[in-house]
mmCIF file of C-alpha atoms in Angstrom:
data_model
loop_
_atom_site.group_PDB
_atom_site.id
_atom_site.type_symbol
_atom_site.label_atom_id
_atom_site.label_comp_id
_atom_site.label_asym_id
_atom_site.label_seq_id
_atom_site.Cartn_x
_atom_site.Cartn_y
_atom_site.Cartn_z
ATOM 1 C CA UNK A 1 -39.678 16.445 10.831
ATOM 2 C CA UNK A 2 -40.774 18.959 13.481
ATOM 3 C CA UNK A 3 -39.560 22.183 14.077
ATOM 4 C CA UNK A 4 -38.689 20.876 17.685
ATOM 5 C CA UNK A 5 -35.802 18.880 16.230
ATOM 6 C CA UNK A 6 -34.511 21.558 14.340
ATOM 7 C CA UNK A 7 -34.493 23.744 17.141
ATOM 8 C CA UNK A 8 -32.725 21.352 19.279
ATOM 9 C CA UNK A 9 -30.068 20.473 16.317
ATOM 10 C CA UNK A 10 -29.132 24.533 16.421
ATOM 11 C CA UNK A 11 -29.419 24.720 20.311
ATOM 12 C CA UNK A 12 -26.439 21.565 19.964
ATOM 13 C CA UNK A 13 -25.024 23.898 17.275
ATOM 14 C CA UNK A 14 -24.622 26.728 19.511
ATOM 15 C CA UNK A 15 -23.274 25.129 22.260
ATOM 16 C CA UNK A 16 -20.458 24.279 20.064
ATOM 17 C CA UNK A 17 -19.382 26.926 18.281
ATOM 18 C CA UNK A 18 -15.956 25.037 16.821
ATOM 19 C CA UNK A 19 -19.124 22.710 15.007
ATOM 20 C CA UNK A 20 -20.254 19.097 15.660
ATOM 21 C CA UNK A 21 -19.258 16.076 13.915
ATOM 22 C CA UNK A 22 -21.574 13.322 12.477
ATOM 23 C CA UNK A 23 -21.194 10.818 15.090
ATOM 24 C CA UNK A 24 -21.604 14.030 17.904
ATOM 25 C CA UNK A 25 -25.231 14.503 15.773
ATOM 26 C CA UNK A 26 -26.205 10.836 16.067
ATOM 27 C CA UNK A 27 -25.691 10.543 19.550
ATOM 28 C CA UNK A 28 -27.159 13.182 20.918
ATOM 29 C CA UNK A 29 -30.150 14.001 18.371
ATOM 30 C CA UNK A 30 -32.615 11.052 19.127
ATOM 31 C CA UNK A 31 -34.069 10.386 15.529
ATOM 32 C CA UNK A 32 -33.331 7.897 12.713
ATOM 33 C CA UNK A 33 -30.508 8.679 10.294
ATOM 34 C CA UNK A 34 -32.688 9.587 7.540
ATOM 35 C CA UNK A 35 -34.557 12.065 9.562
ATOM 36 C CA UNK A 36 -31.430 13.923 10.353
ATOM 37 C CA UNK A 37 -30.134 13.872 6.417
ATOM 38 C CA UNK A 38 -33.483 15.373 6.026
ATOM 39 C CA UNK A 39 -33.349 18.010 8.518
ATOM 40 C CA UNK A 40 -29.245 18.872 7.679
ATOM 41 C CA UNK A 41 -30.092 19.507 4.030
ATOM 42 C CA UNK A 42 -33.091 21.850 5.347
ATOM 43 C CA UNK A 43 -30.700 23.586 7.264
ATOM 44 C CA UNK A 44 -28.291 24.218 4.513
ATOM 45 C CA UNK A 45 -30.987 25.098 1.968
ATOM 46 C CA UNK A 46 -31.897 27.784 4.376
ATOM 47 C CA UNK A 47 -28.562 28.724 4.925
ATOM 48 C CA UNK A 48 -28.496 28.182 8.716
ATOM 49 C CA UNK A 49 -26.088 26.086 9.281
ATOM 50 C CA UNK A 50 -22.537 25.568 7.440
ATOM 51 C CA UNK A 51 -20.323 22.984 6.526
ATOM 52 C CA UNK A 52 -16.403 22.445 6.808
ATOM 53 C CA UNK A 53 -13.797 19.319 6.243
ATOM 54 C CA UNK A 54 -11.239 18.232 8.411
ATOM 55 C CA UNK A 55 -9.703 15.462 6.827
ATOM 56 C CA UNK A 56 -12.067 12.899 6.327
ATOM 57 C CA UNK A 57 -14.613 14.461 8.646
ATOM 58 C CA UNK A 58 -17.285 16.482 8.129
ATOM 59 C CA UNK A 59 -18.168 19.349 10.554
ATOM 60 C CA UNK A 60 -21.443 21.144 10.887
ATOM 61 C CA UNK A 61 -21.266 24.573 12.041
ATOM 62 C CA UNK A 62 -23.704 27.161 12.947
ATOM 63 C CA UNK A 63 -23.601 29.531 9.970
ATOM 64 C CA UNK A 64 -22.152 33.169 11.506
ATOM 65 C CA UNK A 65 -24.561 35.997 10.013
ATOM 66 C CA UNK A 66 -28.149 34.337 10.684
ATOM 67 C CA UNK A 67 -29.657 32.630 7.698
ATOM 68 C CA UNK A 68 -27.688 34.030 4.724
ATOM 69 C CA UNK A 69 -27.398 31.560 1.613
ATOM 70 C CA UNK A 70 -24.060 31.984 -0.706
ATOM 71 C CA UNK A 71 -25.331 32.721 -4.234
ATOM 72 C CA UNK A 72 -23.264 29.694 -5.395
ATOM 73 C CA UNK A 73 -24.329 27.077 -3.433
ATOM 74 C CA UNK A 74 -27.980 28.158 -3.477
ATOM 75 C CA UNK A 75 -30.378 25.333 -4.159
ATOM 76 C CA UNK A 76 -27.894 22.278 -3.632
ATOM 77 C CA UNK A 77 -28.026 19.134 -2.072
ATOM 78 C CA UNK A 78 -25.787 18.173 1.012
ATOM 79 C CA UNK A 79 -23.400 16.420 -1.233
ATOM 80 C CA UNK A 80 -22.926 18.946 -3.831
ATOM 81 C CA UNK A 81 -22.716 21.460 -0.868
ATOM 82 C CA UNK A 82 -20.323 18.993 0.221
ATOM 83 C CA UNK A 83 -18.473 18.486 -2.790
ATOM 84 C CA UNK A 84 -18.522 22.466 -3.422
ATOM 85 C CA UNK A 85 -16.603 23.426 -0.132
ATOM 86 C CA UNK A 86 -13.980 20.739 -0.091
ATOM 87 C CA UNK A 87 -13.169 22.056 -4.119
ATOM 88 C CA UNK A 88 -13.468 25.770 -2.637
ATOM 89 C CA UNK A 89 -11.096 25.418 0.247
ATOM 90 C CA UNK A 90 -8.232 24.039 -2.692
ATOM 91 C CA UNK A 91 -8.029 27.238 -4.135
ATOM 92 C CA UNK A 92 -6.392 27.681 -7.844
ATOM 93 C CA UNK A 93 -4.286 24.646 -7.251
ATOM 94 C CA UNK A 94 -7.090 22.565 -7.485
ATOM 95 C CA UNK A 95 -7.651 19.020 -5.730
ATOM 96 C CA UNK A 96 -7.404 15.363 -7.331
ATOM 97 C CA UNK A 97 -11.001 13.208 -7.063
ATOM 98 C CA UNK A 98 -9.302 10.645 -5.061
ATOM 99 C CA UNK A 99 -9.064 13.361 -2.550
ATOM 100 C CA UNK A 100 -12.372 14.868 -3.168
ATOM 101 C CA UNK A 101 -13.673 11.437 -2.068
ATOM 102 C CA UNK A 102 -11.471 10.935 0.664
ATOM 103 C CA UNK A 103 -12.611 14.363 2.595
ATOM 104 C CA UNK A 104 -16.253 14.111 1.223
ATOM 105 C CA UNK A 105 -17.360 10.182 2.332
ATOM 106 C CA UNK A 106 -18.804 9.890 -0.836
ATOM 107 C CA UNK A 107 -18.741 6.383 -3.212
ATOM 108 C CA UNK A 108 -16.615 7.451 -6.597
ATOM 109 C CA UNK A 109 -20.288 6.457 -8.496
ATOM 110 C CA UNK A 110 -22.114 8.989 -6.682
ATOM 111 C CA UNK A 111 -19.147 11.634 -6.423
ATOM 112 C CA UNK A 112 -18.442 11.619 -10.492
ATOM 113 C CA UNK A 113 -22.176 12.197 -10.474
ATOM 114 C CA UNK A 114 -22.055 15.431 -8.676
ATOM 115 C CA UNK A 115 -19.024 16.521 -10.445
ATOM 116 C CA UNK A 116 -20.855 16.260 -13.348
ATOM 117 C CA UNK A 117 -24.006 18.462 -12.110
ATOM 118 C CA UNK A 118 -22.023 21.069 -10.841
ATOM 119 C CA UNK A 119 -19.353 21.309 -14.117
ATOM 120 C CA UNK A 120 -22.961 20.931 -15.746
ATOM 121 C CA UNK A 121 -24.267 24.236 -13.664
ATOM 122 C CA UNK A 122 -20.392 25.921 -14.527
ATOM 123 C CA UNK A 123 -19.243 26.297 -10.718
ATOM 124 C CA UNK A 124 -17.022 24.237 -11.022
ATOM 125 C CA UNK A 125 -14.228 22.925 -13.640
ATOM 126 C CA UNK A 126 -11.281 20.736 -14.529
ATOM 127 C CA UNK A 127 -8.061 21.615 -15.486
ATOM 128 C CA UNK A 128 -5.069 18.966 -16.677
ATOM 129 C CA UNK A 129 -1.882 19.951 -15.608
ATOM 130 C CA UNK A 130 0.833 20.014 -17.945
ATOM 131 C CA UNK A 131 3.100 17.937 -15.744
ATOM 132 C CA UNK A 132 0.420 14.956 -16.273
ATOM 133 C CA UNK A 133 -2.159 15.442 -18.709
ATOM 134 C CA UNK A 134 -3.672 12.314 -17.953
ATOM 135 C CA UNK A 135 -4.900 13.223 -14.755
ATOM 136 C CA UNK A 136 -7.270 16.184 -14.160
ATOM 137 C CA UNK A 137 -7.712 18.411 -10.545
ATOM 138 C CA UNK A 138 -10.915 20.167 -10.218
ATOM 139 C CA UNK A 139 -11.178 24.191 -9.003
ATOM 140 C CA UNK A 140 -14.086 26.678 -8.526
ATOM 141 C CA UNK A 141 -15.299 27.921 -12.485
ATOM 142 C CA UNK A 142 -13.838 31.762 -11.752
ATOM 143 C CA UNK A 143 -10.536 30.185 -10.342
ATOM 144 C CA UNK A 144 -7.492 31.327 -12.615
ATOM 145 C CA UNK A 145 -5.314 28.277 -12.109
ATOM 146 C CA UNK A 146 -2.388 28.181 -10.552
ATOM 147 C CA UNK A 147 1.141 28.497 -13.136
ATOM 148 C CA UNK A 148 1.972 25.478 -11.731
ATOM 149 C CA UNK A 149 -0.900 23.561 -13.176
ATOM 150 C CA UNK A 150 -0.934 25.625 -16.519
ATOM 151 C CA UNK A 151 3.186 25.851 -16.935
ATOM 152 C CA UNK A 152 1.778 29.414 -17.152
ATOM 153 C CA UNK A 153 2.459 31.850 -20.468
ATOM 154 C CA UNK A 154 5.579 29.476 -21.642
ATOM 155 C CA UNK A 155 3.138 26.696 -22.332
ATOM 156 C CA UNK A 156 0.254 26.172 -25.127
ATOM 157 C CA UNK A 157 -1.563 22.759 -24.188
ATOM 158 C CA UNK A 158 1.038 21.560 -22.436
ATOM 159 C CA UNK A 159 3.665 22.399 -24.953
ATOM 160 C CA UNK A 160 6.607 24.344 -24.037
ATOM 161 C CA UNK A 161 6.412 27.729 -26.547
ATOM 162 C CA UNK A 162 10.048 28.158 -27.651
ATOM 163 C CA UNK A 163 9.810 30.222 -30.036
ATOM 164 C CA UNK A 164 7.302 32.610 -27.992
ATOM 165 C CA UNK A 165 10.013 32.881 -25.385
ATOM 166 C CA UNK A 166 13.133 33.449 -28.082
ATOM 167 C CA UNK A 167 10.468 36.388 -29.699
ATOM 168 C CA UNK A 168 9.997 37.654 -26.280
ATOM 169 C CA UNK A 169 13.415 37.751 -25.529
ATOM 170 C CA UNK A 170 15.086 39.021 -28.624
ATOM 171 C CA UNK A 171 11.927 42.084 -28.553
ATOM 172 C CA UNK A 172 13.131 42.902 -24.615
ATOM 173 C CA UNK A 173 16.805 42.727 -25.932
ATOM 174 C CA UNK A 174 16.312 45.409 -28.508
ATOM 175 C CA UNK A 175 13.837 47.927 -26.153
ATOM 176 C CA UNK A 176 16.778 47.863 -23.535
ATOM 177 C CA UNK A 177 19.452 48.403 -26.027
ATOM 178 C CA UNK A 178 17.038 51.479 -27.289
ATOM 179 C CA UNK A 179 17.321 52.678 -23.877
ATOM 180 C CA UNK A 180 20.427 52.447 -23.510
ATOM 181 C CA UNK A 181 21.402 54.710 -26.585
ATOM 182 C CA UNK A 182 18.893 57.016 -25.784
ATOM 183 C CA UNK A 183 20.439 57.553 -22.700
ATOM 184 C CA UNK A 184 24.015 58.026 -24.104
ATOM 185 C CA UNK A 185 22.722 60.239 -26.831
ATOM 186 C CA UNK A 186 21.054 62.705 -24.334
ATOM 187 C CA UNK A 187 23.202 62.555 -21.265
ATOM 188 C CA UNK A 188 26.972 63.183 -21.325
ATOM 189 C CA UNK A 189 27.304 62.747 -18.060
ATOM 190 C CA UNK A 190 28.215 58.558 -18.115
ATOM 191 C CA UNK A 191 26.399 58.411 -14.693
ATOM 192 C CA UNK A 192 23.584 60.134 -15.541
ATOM 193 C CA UNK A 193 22.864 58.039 -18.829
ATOM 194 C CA UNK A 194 23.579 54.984 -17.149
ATOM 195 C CA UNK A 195 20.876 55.735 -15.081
ATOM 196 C CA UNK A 196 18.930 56.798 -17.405
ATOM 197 C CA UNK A 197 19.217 53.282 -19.471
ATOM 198 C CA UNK A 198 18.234 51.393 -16.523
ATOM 199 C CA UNK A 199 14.597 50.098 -16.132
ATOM 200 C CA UNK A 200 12.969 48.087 -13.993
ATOM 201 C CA UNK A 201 10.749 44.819 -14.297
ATOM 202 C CA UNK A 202 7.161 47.171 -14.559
ATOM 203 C CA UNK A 203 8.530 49.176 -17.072
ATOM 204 C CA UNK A 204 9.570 45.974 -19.709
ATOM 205 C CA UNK A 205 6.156 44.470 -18.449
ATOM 206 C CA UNK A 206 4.383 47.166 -20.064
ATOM 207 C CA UNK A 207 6.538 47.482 -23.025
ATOM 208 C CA UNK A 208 5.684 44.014 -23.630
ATOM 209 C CA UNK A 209 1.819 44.466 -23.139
ATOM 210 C CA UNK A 210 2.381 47.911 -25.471
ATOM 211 C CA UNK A 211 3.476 45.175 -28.113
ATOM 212 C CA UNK A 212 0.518 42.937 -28.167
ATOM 213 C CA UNK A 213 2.260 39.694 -29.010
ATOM 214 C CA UNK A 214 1.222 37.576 -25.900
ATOM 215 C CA UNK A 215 -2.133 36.683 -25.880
ATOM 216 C CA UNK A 216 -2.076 36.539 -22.188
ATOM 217 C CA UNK A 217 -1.028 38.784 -19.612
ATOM 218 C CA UNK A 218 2.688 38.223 -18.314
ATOM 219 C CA UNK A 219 3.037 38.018 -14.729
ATOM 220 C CA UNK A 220 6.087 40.247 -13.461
ATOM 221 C CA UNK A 221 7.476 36.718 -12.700
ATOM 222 C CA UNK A 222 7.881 35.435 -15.910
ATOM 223 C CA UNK A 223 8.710 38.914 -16.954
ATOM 224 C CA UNK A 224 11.905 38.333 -14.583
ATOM 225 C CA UNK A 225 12.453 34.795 -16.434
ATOM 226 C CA UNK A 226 13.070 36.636 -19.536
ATOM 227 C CA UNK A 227 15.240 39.312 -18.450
ATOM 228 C CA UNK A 228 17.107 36.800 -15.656
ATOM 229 C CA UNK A 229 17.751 34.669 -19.464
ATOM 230 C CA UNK A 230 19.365 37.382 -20.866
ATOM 231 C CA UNK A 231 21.374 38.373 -17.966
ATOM 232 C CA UNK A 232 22.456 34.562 -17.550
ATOM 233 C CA UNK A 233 23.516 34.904 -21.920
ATOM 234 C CA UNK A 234 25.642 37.974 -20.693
ATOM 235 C CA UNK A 235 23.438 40.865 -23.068
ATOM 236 C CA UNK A 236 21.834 42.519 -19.877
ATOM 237 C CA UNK A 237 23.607 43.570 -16.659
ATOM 238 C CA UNK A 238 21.287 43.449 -13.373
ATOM 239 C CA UNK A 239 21.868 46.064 -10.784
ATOM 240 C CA UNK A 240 20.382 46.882 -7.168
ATOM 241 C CA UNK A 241 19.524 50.416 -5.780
ATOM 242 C CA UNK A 242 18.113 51.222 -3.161
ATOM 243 C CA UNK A 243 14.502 52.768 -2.892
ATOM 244 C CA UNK A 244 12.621 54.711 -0.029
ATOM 245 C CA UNK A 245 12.727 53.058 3.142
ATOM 246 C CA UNK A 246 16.018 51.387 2.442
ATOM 247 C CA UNK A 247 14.565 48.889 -0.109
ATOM 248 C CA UNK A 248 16.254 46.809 -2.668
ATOM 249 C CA UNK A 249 15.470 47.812 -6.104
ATOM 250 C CA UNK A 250 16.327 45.812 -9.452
ATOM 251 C CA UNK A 251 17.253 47.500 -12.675
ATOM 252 C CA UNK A 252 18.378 46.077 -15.772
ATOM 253 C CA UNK A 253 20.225 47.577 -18.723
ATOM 254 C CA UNK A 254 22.042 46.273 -22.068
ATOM 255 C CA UNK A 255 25.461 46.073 -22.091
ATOM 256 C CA UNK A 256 27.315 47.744 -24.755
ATOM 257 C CA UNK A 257 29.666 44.874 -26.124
ATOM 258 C CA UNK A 258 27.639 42.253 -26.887
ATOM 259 C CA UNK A 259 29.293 38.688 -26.116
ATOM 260 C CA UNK A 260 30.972 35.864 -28.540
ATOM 261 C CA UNK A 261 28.327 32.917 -27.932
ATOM 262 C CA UNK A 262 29.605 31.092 -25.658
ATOM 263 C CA UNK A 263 29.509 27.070 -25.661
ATOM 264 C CA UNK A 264 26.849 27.552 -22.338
ATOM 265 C CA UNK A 265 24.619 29.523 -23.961
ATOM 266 C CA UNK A 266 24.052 26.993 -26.870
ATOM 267 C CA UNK A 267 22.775 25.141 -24.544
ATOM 268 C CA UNK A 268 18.864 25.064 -24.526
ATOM 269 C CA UNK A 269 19.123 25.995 -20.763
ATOM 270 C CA UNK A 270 21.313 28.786 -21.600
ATOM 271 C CA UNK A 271 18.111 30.413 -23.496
ATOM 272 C CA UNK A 272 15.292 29.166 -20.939
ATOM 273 C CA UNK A 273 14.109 31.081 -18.907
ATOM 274 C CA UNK A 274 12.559 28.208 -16.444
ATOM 275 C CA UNK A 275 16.211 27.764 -15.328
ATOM 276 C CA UNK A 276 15.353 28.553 -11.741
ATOM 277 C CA UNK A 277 12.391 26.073 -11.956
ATOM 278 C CA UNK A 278 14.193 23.221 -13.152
ATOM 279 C CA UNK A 279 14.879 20.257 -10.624
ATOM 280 C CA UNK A 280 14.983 16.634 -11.436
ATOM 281 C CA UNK A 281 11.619 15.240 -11.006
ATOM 282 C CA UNK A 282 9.899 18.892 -11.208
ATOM 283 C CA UNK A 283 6.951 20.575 -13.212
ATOM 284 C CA UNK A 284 10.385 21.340 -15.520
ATOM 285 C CA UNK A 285 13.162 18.789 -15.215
ATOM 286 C CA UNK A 286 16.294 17.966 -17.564
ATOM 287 C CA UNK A 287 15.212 14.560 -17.607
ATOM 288 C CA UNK A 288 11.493 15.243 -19.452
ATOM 289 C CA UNK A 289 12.728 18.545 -21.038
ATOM 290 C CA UNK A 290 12.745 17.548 -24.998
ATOM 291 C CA UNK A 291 14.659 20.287 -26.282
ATOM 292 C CA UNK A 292 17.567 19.278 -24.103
ATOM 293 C CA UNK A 293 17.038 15.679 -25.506
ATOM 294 C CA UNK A 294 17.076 17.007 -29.694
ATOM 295 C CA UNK A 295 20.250 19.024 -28.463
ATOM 296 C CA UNK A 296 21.989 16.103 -27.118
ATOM 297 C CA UNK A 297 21.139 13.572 -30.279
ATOM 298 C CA UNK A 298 22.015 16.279 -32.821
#
């Protein structure tokens, strides 16, 4: 190819700054198809030029920065540059292959093949989500996935970790109610040691970490799962201040008096602490949830 046709595909490149599409390349750069495969993947190897999806399209687009190649997609092909991009642009929710093939053009044969070089080269990888282990979504190699792929810490291979969460929760239980008589012991003042026994989500995020029984690091959400659980049981009160600027605050303390066990709170989504995630047909629904199901046939 000569360097005349290259300059003339970046000259068409510049001109259109938003990028061209394929069939905007074939009719205006007069050479045979192969020729222009030929002179794209130069292009891309030299990190000129830079490709984006939209839909089922593909868009070439003059790279911004000059000739700068991404340390990841250094020495690939078009289709694993391709394939690389549209799996990029999913982020840590990952993408199905029947989408992957519907964005990239490619025949499943020849896309499975480049999934397999790049999970080969580790910049890429599959995860199963726990909601359908059978099928598999596919996400950068550095990409943490997303909880609602993983179930997130409540779930071990795609089993829900009861007895993880009833630890967890019984182990937050007893550092608020340690709070709380620390407070009463050194404050005789009942406003000052009920303000004292208050703390907030950080603070029982750390006391977990302190405690080294979760293998993984608890989001502040699911920290919140565990204390909203208790709160729902009726051992921990939740109360709002408000903070500089006028912002709402959440504190939670134990309440003196603990509670008869009620009939709800036998219930295995009196204990859960997905409450707020469960919806019929959802990552957690009453209809797959098993523990519900061993409740209601014992």
């Amino acid at each position: 190819m000569s360097s005349k046709e290259g300059e003339q595909l970046l000259s068409l490149l510049r001109e259109n700054p938003e990028g061209v599409t394929d069939n905007l390349l074939k009719q205006k750069m007069k050479t045979t198809k192969d020729k222009l495969v030929a002179l794209i993947n130069k292009l891309l190897t030299a990190g000129k030029i830079d490709l984006k999806t939209q839909g089922s399209i593909l868009i070439y687009q003059l790279k911004a920065g000059g000739p700068t190649t991404s340390a990841a997609t250094k020495g690939m092909g078009q289709e694993e540059k391709i394939v690389y991009k549209i799996i990029e642009e999913a982020g840590n929710k990952g993408i199905w292959v029947k989408d992957i093939r519907f964005k990239s053009n490619l025949q499943l044969t020849q896309l499975n093949k480049v999934l397999k070089v790049l999970e080969s080269k580790k910049t890429i990888k599959s995860v199963r989500p726990v909601n359908d282990s059978k099928k598999k979504v596919y996400m950068l190699f550095d990409t943490k996935p997303d909880s609602s792929l993983t179930g997130g810490a409540w779930y071990s291979e795609s089993d829900f970790e009861t007895e993880f969460v009833d630890i967890l929760g019984r182990q937050t239980l007893t550092y608020l109610q340690r709070q709380r008589s620390h407070a009463e012991v050194t404050h005789s003042d009942p406003m000052a040691a009920q303000r004292n026994m208050m703390v907030d989500i950080k603070q029982v995020k750390n006391f977990i970490s302190q405690l080294g029984i979760s293998k993984v690091e608890l989001e502040e959400e699911e920290v919140k799962q565990i204390l909203e659980s208790l709160v729902f049981d009726g051992f921990v009160c939740r109360t709002y201040t408000l903070g500089e600027g006028g912002k709402r605050m959440t504190f939670y303390r134990a309440i003196k008096h603990q509670p008869l066990t009620s009939g709800v709170s036998r219930v295995p989504c009196g204990v859960c602490p997905l409450t707020t995630q469960c919806t019929p047909g959802g990552l957690v629904s009453p209809s797959s949830c098993k523990y519900m199901k061993e409740w209601l046939e014992f």
